[in-house]
mmCIF file of C-alpha atoms in Angstrom:
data_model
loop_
_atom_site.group_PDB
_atom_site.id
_atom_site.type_symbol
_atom_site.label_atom_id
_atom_site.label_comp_id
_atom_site.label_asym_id
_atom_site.label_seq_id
_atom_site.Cartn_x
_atom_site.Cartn_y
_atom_site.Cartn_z
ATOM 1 C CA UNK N 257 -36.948 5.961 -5.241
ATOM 2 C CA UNK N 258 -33.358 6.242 -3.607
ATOM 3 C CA UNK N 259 -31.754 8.269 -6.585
ATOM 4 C CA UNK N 260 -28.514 8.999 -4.038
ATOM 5 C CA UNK N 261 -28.282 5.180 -4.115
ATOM 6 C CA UNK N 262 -28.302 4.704 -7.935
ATOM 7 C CA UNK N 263 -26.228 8.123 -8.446
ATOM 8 C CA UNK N 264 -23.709 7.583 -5.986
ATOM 9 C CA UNK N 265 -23.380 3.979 -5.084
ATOM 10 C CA UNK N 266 -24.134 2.051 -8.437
ATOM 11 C CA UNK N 267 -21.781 3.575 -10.440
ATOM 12 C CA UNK N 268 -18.691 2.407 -7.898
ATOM 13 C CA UNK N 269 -20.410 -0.896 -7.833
ATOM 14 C CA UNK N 270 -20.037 -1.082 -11.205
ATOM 15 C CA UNK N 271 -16.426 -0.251 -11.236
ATOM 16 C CA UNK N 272 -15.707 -2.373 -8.645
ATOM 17 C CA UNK N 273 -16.662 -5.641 -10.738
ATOM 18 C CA UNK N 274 -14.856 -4.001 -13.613
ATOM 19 C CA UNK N 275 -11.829 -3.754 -11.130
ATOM 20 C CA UNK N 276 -12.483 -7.257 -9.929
ATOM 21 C CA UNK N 277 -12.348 -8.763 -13.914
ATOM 22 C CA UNK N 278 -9.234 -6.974 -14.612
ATOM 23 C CA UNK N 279 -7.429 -8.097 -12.161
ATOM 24 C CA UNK N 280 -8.296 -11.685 -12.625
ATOM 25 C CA UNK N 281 -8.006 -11.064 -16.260
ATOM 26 C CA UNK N 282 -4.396 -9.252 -16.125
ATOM 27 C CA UNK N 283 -3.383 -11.934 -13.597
ATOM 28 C CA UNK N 284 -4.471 -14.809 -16.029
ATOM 29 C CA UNK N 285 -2.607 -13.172 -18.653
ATOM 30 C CA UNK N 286 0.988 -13.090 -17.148
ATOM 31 C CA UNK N 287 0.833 -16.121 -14.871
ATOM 32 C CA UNK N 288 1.064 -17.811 -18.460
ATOM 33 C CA UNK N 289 4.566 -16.067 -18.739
ATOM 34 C CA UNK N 290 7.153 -17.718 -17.156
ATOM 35 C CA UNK N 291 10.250 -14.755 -15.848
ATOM 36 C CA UNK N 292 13.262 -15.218 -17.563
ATOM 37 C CA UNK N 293 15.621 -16.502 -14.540
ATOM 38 C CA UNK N 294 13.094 -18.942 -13.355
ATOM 39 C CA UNK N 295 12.468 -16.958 -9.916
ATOM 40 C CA UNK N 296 9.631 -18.771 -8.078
ATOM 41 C CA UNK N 297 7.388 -16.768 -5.968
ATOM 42 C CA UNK N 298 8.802 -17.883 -2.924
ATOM 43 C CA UNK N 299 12.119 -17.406 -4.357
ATOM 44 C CA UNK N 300 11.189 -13.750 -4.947
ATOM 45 C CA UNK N 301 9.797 -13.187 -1.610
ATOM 46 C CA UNK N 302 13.292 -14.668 0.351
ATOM 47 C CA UNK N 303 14.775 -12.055 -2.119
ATOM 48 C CA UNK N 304 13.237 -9.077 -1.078
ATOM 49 C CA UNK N 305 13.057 -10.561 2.771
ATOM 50 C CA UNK N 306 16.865 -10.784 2.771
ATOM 51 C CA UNK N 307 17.573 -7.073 1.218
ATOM 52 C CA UNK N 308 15.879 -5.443 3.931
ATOM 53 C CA UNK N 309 17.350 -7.625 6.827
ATOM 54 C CA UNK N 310 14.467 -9.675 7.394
ATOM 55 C CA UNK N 311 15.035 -12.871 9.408
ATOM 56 C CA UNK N 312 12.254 -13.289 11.460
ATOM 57 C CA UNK N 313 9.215 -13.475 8.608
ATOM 58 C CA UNK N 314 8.459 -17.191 7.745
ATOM 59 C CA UNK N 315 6.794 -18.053 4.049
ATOM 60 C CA UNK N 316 4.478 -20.687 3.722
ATOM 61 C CA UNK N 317 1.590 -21.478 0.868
ATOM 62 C CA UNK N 318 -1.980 -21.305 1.637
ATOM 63 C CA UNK N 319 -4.723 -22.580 -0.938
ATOM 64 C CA UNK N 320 -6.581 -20.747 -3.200
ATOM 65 C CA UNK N 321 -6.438 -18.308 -6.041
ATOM 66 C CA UNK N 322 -5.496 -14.460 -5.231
ATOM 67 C CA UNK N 323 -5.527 -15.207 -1.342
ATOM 68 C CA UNK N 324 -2.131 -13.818 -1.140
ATOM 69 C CA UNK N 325 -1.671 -11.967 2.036
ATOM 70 C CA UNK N 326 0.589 -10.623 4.873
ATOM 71 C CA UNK N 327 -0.305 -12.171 8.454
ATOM 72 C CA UNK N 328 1.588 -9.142 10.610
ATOM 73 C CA UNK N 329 0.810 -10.996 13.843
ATOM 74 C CA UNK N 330 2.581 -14.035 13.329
ATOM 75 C CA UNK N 331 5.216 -12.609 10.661
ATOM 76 C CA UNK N 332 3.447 -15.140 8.227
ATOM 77 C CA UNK N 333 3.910 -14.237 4.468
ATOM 78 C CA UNK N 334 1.365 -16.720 2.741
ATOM 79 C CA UNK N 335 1.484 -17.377 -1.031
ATOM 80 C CA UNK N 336 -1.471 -18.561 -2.947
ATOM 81 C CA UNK N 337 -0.938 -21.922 -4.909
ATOM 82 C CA UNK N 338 -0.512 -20.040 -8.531
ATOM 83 C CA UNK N 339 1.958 -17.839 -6.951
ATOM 84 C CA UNK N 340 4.092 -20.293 -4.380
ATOM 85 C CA UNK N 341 6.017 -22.550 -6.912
ATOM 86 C CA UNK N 342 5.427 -20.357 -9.758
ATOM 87 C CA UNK N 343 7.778 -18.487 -11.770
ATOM 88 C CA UNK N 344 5.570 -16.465 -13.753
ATOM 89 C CA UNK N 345 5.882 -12.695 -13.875
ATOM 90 C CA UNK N 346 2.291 -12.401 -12.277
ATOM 91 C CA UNK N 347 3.698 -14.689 -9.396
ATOM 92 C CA UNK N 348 6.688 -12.960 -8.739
ATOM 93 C CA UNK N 349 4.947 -9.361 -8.994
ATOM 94 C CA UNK N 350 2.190 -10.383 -6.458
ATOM 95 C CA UNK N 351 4.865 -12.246 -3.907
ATOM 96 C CA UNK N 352 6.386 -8.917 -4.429
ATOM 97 C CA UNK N 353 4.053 -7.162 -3.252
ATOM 98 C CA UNK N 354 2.462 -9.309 -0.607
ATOM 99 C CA UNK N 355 6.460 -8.972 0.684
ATOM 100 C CA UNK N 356 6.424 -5.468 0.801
ATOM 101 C CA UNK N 357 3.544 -4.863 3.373
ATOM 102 C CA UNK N 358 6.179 -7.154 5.614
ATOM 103 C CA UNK N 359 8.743 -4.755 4.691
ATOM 104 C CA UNK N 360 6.194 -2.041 6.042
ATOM 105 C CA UNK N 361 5.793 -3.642 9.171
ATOM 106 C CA UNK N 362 9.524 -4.662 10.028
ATOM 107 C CA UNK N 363 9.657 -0.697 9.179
ATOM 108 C CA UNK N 364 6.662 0.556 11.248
ATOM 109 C CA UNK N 365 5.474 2.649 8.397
ATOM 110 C CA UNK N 366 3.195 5.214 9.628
ATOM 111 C CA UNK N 367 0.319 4.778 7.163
ATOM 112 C CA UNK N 368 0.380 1.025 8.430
ATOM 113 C CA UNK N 369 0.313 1.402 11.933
ATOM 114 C CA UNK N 370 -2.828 3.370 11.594
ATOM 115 C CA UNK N 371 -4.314 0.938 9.212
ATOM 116 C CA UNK N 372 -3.684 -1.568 12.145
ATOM 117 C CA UNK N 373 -5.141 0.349 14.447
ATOM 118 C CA UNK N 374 -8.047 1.344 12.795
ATOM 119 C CA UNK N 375 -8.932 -2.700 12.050
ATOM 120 C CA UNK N 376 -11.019 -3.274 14.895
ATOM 121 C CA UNK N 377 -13.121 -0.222 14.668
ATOM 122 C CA UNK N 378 -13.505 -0.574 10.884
ATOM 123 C CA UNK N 379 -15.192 -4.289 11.079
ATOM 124 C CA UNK N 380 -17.586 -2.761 13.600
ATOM 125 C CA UNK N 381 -18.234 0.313 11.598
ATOM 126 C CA UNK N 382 -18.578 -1.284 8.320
ATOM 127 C CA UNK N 383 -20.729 -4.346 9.642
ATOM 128 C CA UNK N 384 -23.018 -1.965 12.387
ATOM 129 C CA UNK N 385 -22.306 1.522 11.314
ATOM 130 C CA UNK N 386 -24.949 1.637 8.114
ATOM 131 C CA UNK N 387 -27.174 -0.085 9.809
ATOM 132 C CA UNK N 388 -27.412 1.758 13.090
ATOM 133 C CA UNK N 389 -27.636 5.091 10.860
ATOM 134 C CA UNK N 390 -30.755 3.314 8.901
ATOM 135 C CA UNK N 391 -32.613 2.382 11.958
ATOM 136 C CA UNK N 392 -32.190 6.418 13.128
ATOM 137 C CA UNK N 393 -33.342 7.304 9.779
ATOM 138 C CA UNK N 394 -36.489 5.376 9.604
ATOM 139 C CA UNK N 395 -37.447 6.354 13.214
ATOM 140 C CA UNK N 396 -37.650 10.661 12.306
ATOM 141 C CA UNK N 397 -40.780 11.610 12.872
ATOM 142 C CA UNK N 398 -41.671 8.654 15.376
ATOM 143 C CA UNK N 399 -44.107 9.889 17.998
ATOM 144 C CA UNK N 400 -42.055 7.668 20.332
ATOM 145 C CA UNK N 401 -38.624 7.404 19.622
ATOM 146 C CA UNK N 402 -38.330 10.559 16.822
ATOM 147 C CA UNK N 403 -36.114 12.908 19.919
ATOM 148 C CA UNK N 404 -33.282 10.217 19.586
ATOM 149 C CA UNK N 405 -33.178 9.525 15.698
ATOM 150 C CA UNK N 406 -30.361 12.030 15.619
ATOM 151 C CA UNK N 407 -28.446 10.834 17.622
ATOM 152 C CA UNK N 408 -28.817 6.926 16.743
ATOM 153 C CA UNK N 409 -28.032 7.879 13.158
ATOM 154 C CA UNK N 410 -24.792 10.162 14.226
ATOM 155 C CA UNK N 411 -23.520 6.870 16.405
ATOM 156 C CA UNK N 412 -23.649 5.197 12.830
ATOM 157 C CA UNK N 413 -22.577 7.652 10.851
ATOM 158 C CA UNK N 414 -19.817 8.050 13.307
ATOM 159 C CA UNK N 415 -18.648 4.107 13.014
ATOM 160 C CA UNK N 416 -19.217 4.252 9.703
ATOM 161 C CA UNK N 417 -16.834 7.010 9.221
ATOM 162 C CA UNK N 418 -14.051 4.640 11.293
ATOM 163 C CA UNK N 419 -14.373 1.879 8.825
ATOM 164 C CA UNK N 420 -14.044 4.832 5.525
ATOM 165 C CA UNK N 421 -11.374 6.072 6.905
ATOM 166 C CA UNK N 422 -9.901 2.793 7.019
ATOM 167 C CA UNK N 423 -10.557 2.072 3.256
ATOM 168 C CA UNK N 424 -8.997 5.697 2.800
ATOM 169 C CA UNK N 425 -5.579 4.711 4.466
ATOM 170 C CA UNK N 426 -5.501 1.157 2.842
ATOM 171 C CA UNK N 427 -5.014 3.220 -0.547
ATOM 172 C CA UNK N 428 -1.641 4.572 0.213
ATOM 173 C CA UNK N 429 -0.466 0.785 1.746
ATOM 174 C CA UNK N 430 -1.465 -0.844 -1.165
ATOM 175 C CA UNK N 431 0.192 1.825 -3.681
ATOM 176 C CA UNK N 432 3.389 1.690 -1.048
ATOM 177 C CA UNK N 433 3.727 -2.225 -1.166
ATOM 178 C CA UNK N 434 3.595 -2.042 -4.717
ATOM 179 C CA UNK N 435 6.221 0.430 -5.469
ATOM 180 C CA UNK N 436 8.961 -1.400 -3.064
ATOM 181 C CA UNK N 437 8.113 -3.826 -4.820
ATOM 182 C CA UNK N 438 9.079 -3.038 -8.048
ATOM 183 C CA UNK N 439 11.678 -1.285 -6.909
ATOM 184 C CA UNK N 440 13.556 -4.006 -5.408
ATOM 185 C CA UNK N 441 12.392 -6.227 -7.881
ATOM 186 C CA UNK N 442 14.682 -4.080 -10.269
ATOM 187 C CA UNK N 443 17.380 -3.296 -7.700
ATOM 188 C CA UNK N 444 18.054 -6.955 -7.429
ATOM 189 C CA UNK N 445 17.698 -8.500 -11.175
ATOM 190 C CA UNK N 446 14.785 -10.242 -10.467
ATOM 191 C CA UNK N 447 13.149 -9.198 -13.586
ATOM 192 C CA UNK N 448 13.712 -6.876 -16.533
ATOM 193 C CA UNK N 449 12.695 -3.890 -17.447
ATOM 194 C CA UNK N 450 10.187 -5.388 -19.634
ATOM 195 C CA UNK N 451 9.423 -8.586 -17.439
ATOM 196 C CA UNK N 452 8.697 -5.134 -14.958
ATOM 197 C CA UNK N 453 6.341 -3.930 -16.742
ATOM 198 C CA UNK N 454 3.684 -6.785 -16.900
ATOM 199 C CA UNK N 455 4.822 -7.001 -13.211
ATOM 200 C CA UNK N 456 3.498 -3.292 -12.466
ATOM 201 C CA UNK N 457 0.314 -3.735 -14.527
ATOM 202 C CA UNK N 458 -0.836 -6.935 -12.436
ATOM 203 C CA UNK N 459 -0.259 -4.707 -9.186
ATOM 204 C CA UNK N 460 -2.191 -1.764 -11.055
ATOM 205 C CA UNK N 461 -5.091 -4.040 -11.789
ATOM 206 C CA UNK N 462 -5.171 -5.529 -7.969
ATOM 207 C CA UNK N 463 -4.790 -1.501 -7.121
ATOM 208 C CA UNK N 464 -8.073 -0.648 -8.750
ATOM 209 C CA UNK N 465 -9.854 -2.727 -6.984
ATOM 210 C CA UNK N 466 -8.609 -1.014 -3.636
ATOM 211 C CA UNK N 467 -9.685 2.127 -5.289
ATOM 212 C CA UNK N 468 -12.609 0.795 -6.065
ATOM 213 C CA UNK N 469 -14.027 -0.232 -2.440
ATOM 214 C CA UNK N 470 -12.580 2.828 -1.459
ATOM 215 C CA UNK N 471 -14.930 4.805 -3.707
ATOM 216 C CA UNK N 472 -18.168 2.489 -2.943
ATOM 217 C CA UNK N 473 -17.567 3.038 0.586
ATOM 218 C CA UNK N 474 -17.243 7.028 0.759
ATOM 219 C CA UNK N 475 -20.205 6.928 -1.690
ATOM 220 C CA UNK N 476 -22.495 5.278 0.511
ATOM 221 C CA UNK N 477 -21.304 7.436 3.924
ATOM 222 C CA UNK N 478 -22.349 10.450 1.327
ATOM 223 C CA UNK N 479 -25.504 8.885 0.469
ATOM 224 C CA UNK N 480 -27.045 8.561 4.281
ATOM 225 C CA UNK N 481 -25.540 11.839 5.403
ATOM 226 C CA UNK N 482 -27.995 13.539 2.205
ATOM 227 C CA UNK N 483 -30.655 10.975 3.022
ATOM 228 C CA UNK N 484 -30.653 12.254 6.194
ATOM 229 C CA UNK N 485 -30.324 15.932 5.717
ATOM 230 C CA UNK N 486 -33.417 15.553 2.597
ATOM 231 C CA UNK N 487 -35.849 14.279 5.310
ATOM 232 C CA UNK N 488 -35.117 16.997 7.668
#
């Protein structure tokens, strides 16, 4: 029986759907609560654009639910239908935020750029990188092909690592985007100190679900690093 797999990796899987229903849940709760000025979403997002001398970032919706997102290579700030039109507190926190990873690009905030440049190493890594360190694991002791199961598994592990680190740096974006956020949410009067506070929790919930992969995926580089040292 793996127990690294049910030590290590269950328990982040489990807090990863716990992550997931909170932030649904906590989303749910304050799209229901309309902000006080009527700010829309896309109102909110022109708001924060303009404060930081941002002409060149265009807003548009996109369907869906929670598919809010920052395109950086065509300066495309996309708003999910609940959050587009919508002057909720939830809509206005998550346009927000959503706005303040385009602040971090217009910026070229360090932890960013990385994050950028680690994108094209991390799909291969996640997607390859367990895999590859499997197939080196299940060939030790092969009478064949045992001399190179090292080595296979350290080109996975290696990849793997890539995309980690890439969950790793995602944790200070996400926390960065959401504290311009509220900060400039407040600077400007777009909500209230209370109005702010359902604002922060919806960004806390969507947080924890960063956190969450995060955790799962250092977990599971742990777990074939001690599979692989146990059948040494």
């Amino acid at each position: 029986m793996d127990y690294y797999y049910l030590i290590l990796v269950v328990p982040t899987l489990i807090l990863s759907m716990i992550a997931q229903f909170l932030v649904k849940s906590t989303f749910s709760k304050y799209s229901k609560i309309p902000s006080k000025n009527g700010t829309t979403g896309l109102k909110a997002a022109e708001i924060l654009l303009q404060s930081n001398n941002i002409n060149d970032v265009g807003v548009e919706a996109v369907k869906g639910s929670l598919t809010d997102h920052y395109d950086p290579s065509n300066k495309k700030l996309r708003l999910s239908e609940p959050v587009y039109n919508q002057t909720s507190i939830a809509a206005i926190g998550v346009s927000a935020h959503e706005t303040g990873h385009a602040i971090q690009h217009a910026t070229r905030w360090g932890p960013l750029v990385l994050r950028s440049t680690l994108v094209p190493i991390a799909n291969i890594g996640s997607s390859l990188g367990p895999w590859i360190a499997i197939a080196g694991l299940a060939i030790q002791g092969s009478a064949s092909y045992g001399s190179y199961a090292q080595l296979i598994f350290n080109i996975g592990i290696l990849l793997f690592s890539g995309a980690v680190l890439f969950y790793v740096i995602t944790l200070p974006v996400e926390f960065n985007a959401s504290n311009r956020a509220i900060a400039i949410l407040r600077d400007n009067n777009v909500l209230d100190a209370d109005e702010l506070k359902g604002a922060r929790k919806v960004l806390n919930a969507a947080a924890m679900t960063y956190v969450a992969s995060a955790l799962t995926a250092i977990a599971s580089l742990l777990r074939l690093i001690l599979l692989s040292k146990r059948r040494r």
